[in-house]
Coordinates of C-alpha atoms and ligand atoms in Angstrom, one line a residue:
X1 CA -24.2 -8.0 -0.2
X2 CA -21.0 -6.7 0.8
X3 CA -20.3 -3.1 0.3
X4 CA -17.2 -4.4 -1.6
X5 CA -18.7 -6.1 -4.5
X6 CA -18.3 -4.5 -8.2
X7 CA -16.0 -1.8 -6.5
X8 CA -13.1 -1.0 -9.0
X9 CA -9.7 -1.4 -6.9
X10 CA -6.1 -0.3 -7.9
X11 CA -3.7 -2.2 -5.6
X12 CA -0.1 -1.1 -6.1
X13 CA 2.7 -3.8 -4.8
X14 CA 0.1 -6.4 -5.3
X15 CA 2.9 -9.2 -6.2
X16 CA 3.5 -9.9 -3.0
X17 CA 3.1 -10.2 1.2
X18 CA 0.0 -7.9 2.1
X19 CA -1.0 -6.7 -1.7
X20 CA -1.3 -10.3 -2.5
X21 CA -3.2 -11.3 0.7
X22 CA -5.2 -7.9 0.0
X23 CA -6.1 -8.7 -3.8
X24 CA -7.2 -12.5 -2.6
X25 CA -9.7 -11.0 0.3
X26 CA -11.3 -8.3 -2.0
X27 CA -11.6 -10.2 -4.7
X28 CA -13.3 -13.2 -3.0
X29 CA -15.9 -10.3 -1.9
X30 CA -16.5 -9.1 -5.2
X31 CA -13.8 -6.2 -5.9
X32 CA -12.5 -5.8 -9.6
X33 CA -8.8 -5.5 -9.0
X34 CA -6.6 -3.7 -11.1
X35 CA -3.1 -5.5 -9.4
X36 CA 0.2 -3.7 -10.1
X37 CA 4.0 -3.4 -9.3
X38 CA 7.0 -4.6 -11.5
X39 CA 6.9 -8.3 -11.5
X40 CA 4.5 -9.2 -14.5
X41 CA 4.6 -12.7 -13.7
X42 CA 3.5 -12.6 -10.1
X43 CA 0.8 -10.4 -11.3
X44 CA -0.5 -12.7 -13.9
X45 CA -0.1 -16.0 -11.3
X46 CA -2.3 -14.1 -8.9
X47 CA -4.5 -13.1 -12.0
X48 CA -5.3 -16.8 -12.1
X49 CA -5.9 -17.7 -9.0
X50 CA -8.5 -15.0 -8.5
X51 CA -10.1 -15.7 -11.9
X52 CA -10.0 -20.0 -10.7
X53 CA -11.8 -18.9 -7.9
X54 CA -14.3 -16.8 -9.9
X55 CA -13.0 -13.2 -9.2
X56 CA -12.3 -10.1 -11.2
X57 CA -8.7 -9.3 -11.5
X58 CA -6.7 -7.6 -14.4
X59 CA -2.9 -6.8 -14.4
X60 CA -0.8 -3.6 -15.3
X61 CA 3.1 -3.8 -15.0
X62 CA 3.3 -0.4 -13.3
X63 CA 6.9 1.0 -11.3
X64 CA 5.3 3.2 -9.1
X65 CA 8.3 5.9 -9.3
X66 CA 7.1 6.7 -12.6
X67 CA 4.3 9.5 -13.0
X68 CA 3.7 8.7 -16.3
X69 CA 3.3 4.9 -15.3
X70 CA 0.9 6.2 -12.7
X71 CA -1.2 8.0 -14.6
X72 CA -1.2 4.9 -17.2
X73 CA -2.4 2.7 -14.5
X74 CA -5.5 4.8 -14.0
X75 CA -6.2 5.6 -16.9
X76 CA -6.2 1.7 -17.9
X77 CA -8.4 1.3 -15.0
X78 CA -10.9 3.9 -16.4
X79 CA -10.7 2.7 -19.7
X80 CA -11.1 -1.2 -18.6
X81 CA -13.7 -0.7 -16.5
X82 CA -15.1 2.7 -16.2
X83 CA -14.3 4.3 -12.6
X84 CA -12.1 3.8 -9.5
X85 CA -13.6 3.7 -6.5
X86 CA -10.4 2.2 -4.1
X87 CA -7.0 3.4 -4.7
X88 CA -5.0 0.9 -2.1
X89 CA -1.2 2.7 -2.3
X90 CA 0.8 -0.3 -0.8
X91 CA 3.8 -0.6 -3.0
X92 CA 6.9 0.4 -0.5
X93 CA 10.7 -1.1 0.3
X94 CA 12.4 -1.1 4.0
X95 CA 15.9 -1.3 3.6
X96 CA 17.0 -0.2 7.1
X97 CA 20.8 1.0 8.0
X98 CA 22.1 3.3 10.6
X99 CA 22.9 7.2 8.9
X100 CA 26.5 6.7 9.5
X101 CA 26.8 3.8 6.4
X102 CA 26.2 6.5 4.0
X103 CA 23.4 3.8 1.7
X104 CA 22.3 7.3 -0.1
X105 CA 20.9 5.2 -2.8
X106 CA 18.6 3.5 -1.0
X107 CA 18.2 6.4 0.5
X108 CA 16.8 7.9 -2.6
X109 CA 14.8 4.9 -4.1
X110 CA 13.1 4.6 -0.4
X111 CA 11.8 8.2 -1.1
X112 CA 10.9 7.2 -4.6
X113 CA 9.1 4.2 -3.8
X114 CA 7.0 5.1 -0.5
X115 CA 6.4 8.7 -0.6
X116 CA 6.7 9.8 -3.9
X117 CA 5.1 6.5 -5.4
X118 CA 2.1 7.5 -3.1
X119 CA 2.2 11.0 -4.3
X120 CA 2.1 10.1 -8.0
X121 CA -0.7 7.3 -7.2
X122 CA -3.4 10.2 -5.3
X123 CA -2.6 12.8 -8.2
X124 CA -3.5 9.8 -11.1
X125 CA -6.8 9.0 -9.6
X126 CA -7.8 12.5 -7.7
X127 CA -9.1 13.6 -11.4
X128 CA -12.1 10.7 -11.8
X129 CA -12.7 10.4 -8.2
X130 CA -13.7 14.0 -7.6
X131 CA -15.4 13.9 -10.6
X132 CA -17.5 11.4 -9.5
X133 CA -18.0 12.4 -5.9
X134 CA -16.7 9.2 -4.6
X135 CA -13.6 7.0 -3.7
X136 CA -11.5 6.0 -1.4
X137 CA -7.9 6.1 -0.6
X138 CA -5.5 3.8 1.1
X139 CA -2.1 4.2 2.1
X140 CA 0.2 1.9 3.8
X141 CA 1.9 3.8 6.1
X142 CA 3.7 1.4 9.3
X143 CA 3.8 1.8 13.1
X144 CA 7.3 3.6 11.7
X145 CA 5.2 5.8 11.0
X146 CA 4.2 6.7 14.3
X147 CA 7.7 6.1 15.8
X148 CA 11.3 6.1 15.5
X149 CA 13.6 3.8 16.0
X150 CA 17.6 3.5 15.6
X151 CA 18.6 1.8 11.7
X152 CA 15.4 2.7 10.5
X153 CA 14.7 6.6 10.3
X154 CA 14.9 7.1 6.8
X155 CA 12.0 4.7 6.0
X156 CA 10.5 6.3 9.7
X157 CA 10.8 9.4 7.5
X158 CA 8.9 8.3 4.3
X159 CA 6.3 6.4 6.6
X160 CA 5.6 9.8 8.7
X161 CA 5.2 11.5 5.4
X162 CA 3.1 8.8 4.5
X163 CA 0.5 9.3 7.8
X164 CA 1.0 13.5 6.7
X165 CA -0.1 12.9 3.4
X166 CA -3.3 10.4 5.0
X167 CA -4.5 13.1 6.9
X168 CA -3.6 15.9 5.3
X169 CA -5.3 14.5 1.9
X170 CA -8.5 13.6 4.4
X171 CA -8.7 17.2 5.5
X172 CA -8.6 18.9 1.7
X173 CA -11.2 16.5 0.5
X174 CA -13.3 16.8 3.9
X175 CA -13.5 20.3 3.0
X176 CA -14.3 20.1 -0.5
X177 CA -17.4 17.3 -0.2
X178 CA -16.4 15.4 -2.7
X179 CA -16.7 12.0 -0.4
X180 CA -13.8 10.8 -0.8
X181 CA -12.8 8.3 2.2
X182 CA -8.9 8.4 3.0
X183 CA -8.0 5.0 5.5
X184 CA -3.8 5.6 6.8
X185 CA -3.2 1.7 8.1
X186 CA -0.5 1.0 10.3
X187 CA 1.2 -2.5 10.6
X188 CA 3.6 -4.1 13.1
X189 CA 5.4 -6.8 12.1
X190 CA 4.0 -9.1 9.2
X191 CA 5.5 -11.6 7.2
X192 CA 6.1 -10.9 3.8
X193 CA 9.4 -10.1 1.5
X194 CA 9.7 -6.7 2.7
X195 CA 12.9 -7.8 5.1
X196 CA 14.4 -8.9 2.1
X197 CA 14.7 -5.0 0.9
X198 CA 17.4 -4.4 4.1
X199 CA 21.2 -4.7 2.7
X200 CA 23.0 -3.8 5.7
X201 CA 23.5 -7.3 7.6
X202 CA 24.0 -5.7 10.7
X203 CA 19.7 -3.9 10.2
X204 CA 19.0 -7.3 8.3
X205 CA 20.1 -9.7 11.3
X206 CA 18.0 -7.6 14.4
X207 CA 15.0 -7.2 11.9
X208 CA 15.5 -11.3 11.6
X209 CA 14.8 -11.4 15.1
X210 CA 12.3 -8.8 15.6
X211 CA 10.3 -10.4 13.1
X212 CA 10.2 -13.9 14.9
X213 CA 6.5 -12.8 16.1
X214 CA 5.9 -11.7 12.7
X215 CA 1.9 -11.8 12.0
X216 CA 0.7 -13.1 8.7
X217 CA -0.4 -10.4 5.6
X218 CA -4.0 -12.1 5.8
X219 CA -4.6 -10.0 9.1
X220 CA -4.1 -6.7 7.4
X221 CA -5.8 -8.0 3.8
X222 CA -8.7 -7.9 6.6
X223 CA -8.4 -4.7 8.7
X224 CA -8.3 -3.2 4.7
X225 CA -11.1 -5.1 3.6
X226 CA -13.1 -3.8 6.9
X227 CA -12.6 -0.2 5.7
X228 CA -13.4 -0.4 2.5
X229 CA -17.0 -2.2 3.5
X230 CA -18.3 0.9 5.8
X231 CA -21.2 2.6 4.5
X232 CA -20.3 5.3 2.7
X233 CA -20.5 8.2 5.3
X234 CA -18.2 6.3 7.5
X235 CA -14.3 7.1 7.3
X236 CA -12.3 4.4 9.0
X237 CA -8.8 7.2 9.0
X238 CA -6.3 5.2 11.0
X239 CA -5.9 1.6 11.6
X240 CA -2.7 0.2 13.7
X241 CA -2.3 -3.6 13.5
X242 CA 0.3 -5.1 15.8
X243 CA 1.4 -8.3 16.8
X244 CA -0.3 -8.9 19.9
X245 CA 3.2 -9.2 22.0
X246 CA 5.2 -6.5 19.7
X247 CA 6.3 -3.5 21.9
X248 CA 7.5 -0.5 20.0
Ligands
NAP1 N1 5.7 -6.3 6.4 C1 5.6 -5.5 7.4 O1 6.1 -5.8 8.5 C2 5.1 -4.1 7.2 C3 4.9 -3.3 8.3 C4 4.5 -2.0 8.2 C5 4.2 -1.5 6.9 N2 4.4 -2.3 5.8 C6 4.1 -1.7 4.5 O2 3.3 -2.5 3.8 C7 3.5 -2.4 2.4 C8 3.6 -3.7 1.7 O3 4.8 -4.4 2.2 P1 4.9 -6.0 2.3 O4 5.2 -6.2 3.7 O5 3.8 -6.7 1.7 O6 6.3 -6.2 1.5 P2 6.6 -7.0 0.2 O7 6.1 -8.4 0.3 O8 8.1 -6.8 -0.1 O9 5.8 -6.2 -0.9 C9 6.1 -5.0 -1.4 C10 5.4 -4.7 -2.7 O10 5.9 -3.5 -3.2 C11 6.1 -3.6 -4.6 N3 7.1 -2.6 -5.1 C12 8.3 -2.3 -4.6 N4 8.9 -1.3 -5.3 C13 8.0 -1.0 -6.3 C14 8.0 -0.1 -7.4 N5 9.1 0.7 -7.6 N6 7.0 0.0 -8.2 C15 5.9 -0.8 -8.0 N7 5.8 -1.7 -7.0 C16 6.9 -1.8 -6.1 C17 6.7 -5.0 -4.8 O11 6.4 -5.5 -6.1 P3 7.5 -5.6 -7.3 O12 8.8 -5.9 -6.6 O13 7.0 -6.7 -8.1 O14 7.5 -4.3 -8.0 C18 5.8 -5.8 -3.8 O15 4.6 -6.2 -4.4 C19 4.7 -1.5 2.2 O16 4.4 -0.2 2.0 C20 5.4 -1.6 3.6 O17 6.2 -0.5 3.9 C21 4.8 -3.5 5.9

């Protein structure tokens, strides 16, 4: 039996691109999903399909800039189904722009979104995990957050402070033995509706064409799926997925 089945999941920005591909792979292994982000609708469609195809899957509208919606999420989980054992923080926005064009407010809701969503998400299920000496943790951090490139170094930024926060939340609860997994995953390009975030045409158009080797969300549903199956004892901290010609 896979070492997925009858684990309780929270899956932030499961209404689209690699949540959605994520939900459909854990679920057809046996996962109880909890799927959130804003779009109810999405959440219910996919709700369906999963339950069609025999899986467990409830919804929770759920902005992840909002503690207190945070903290709702889990406790809904608790309350629905008794523990969470996989947080999966993927919820994040990309809109890319040189400094110089002054987008402050995307500037801000970039922050909100990918590091402080993140933030909010570990300090809603920290609480039950430790409690029950298990869990695991998974953030979607990006190869941005390994490098930097020009138009895209605020969300560089928020993805570096996403691999900080992987590792630096793996150390604290190494420490502490509460066996608690932490799992930073790195994708390349993948097709999904992220582009659609970017405002700036100039960002928008070279994106267009960096993404032409695009890989599909599926291939990352699986490189998550694979560390959340690992026996227990085994901490799979850093996975970077590229397309096989991408570069930088
Ligand atoms: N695609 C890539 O090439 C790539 C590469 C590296 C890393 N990543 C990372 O992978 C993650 C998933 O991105 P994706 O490519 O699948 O993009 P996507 O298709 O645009 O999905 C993003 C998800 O985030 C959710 N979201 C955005 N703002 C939210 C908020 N305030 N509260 C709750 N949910 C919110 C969206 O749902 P709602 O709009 O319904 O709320 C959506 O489900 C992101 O963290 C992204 O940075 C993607």
């Amino acid at each position: 039996m896979s070492n997925i089945a009858g684990k309780v999941v929270i899956l932030t920005g499961a209404s689209s691109g690699i949540g959605e591909a994520t939900a459909k792979v854990l679920a057809s292994k046996g996962a109880k999903l909890v799927l959130a982000a804003r779009r109810e609708e999405r959440l219910v469609q996919l709700q369906k399909e999963i339950q069609n195809n025999g899986g467990h899957a409830i919804v929770k509208p759920t902005d992840v800039t909002s503690q207190t919606q945070m903290e709702d999420l889990a406790e809904y989980a608790l309350n629905e189904f008794g523990k969470i054992d996989v947080l999966i923080n993927n919820a994040g926005i990309m809109p890319q722009a040189f400094l110089f064009k002054k987008k402050i407010d995307e500037w801000d809701t970039m922050i909100d979104v990918n590091i402080k969503g993140v933030l909010y998400a570990i300090a809603a299920v920290l609480p039950s995990m430790r409690e029950q000496k298990s869990g695991h943790i998974l953030n979607l951090s990006s190869v941005a957050g390994h490098n930097i490139y020009p138009g895209g170094t605020v969300y560089c930024g928020t993805k570096h402070a996403v691999t900080a926060i992987s590792e630096g939340l793996r150390q604290e609860e190494a420490m502490s033995g509460t066996n608690i997994r932490v799992t930073n995953i790195s994708p390349g390009a993948v097709s999904s509706e992220l582009l659609e975030t970017t405002s700036d045409p100039e960002s928008k158009a070279g994106l267009d064409e960096f993404y032409k080797s695009a890989i599909d969300a599926d291939n990352i549903a699986r490189a998550i799926a694979f560390a959340i199956e690992q026996p227990s004892d085994v901490a799979i901290n850093e996975m970077i997925i590229r397309p096989t010609v991408q570069v930088g």
